[in-house]
């Protein structure tokens, strides 16, 4: 069979339309086929299911900082003394790269609960133990690239862009919190 | 040179070749491929890199037979390789040091290209494919380093994957996708193992493209001028095959010295501590071959306009490799070889020094003083100066030199200076004149 050679015999715009729609559908089809593979790399159901924990905080003394593990990451629990709370409140919002009041970061001022992961590149800041460096503002200090956090866990100096993250949590009772 | 029809004597081989022309294809690429006659030893490093890749693939396959990609067993399985598996220590040390040797060889290969202007027309694409190879190598080595699941494995993986969180809007989703969870964990380790197995084979494919582009443009040479005829070239086989083999011999001596006498010299002792997601090591340092880029990342502790410091650091780090892609167009000089570019030659060595400085910066804590007596001058300051110079070299020096530099006159041909040397000229030069017969007949 001879293939038609003259364009004039055919409606060219119709042909272009067919090519474009066929190509478009193929592209959408390919994208739909790729998605399950990409999404298979996202957290699986069991990883999502393990996403909440309960912590008994009755044994934590005033002024003590404790670390628990949640979703593979450390969570810092700090039972703050009145002086430490006062220090956090004194920081002026204008000085903060990521402005947030101390009150916005706690349920109860005495209990500061944060994800202990530096918002720069994910190291764990020092300061949970009295022997560790606490940074220039008495809170936490990330040694990886030098980020200083205040006693409310807010970034004041260094490359980290955000304050330490507050995880979703509730006080189940006065001595028990549920994180996640 | 080219064009001779070689015959295949072996009957079976000939039967196969008539149906599947692999043998004649190889002959064509090896015997008939004209190579500049004046290549020096810096031209050994390409084939050397290919050789190392083969070693990495072979040792990697054997390690995989004993390795367990599970957070509870990975560290243990590497110790099992070291202590129980017959010759496991040898295979692992060959693989572990092979990663470092691979980068040494490839970095020399790249600096060779920079010195002799090998990225210039018509080799732009050849060069750019090379940069892709570098990126793939980096990804492979990074993921490989995570597999033994030591402290540096874990925290290196955490810091590097977190780089992607700097991307506006979707950054955090991308990081969760990379991890397959909310931290570097089991899913992360398993996918890294899968990809570390895959990427070297992707590398092989890209290297085939690299060599195809090379065989189209032919090798550059220390003079940086084109081959003008048969008197300028010499067959790849046997002349350069034997030279490459000699180079491999010397290389293996250095490599073996590390494997047998200093196997952990280029590694970090913290990686013999099992990964602990709750304790960050005092100083996180990547493998030495990533230090310059890590230094660039860390030296940016300031934002610019609406770009925060974290994002700017990541942009600078990726940009430091990105500029390599543009090098063929950033360099405006028509002369390739630094032999004839007296000013560029100085800048080349300064740039090399700059990269060495960045390596040291990357290995030290940013807040520590560089010299113990001078407290105000910290590593981060040196890093900022060196980073600035790194980019200035590409974005200012290269474009301007093309206009400002007074280059030396180029020789008329490759054979001219070689043959003038007289007695020591290589085989084929005996005839002494530029208009000799084709190489094979000399
Ligand atoms: C481009 C080539 C490759 C590079 C640059 C590379 C790099 C690395 C590095 C740096 C390590 C860490 C060594 C250590 O500290 O213990 C490693 C480990 C490993 N690699 Fe590779 N690799 C390559 C190819 C391969 C291939 C092809 C395979 C498998 C087929 C493989 C399998 C493994 C395994 C199982 C480990 C873990 C065992 C160990 O840590 O010794 N690698 N790789
Ligand atoms: S990870 Fe904390 S400062 Fe970079």
XYZ file of C-alpha atoms and ligand atoms in Angstrom, chain B residues 53 56-61 63-64 67 78 81 92 95-96 98-99 102-103 137 140-141 144-148 193 196-197 200-201 203 271 287 289, ligand 1:
79
model
C 34.847 1.072 38.813
C 34.137 -1.533 43.000
C 31.459 -3.514 41.215
C 33.166 -6.869 41.737
C 33.974 -6.283 45.427
C 30.523 -4.745 45.977
C 28.747 -7.790 44.591
C 30.131 -7.842 49.943
C 26.389 -7.902 49.205
C 25.798 -7.857 54.100
C 29.914 -5.714 58.393
C 32.442 -9.753 57.057
C 35.829 -4.927 52.411
C 35.941 -1.747 48.503
C 36.287 0.819 51.258
C 38.464 1.793 46.449
C 35.907 4.533 47.058
C 38.138 6.322 42.787
C 37.795 9.938 43.852
C 29.738 8.747 41.892
C 26.871 6.131 45.110
C 29.661 6.796 47.580
C 27.616 3.263 50.346
C 28.967 5.038 53.394
C 25.546 4.749 55.047
C 25.451 0.955 54.692
C 27.815 -0.027 57.552
C 21.285 -0.437 49.613
C 23.833 1.588 45.784
C 23.584 -1.648 43.888
C 27.235 1.766 39.559
C 25.549 0.075 36.633
C 27.463 4.742 35.834
C 32.074 4.821 61.995
C 34.375 11.343 53.763
C 36.302 13.636 49.098
C 30.755 3.547 42.007
C 31.152 2.539 42.679
C 31.023 2.405 44.189
C 31.410 3.280 45.179
C 32.078 4.640 44.993
C 31.080 2.657 46.455
C 31.339 3.207 47.701
C 31.134 2.578 48.910
C 31.558 3.065 50.196
C 32.296 4.374 50.440
C 31.182 2.150 51.139
C 31.428 2.221 52.642
C 32.613 1.364 53.019
C 32.758 1.282 54.510
O 32.991 2.316 55.151
O 32.624 0.173 55.020
C 30.488 1.097 50.464
C 29.940 -0.020 51.105
C 29.254 -1.030 50.456
N 29.073 -1.172 49.087
Fe 29.780 0.104 47.670
N 30.494 1.442 46.210
C 30.427 1.254 44.842
C 29.909 0.157 44.192
C 29.203 -0.894 44.815
C 28.511 -1.950 44.147
C 28.430 -2.118 42.635
C 27.945 -2.753 45.107
C 27.083 -3.996 44.951
C 26.912 -4.638 43.861
C 28.300 -2.219 46.389
C 27.959 -2.781 47.620
C 28.339 -2.309 48.859
C 28.043 -2.948 50.120
C 27.248 -4.239 50.329
C 28.605 -2.136 51.129
C 28.509 -2.361 52.671
C 29.632 -3.158 53.212
C 30.721 -2.281 53.770
O 30.423 -1.260 54.374
O 31.885 -2.653 53.603
N 29.058 -1.079 46.180
N 30.464 1.359 49.103
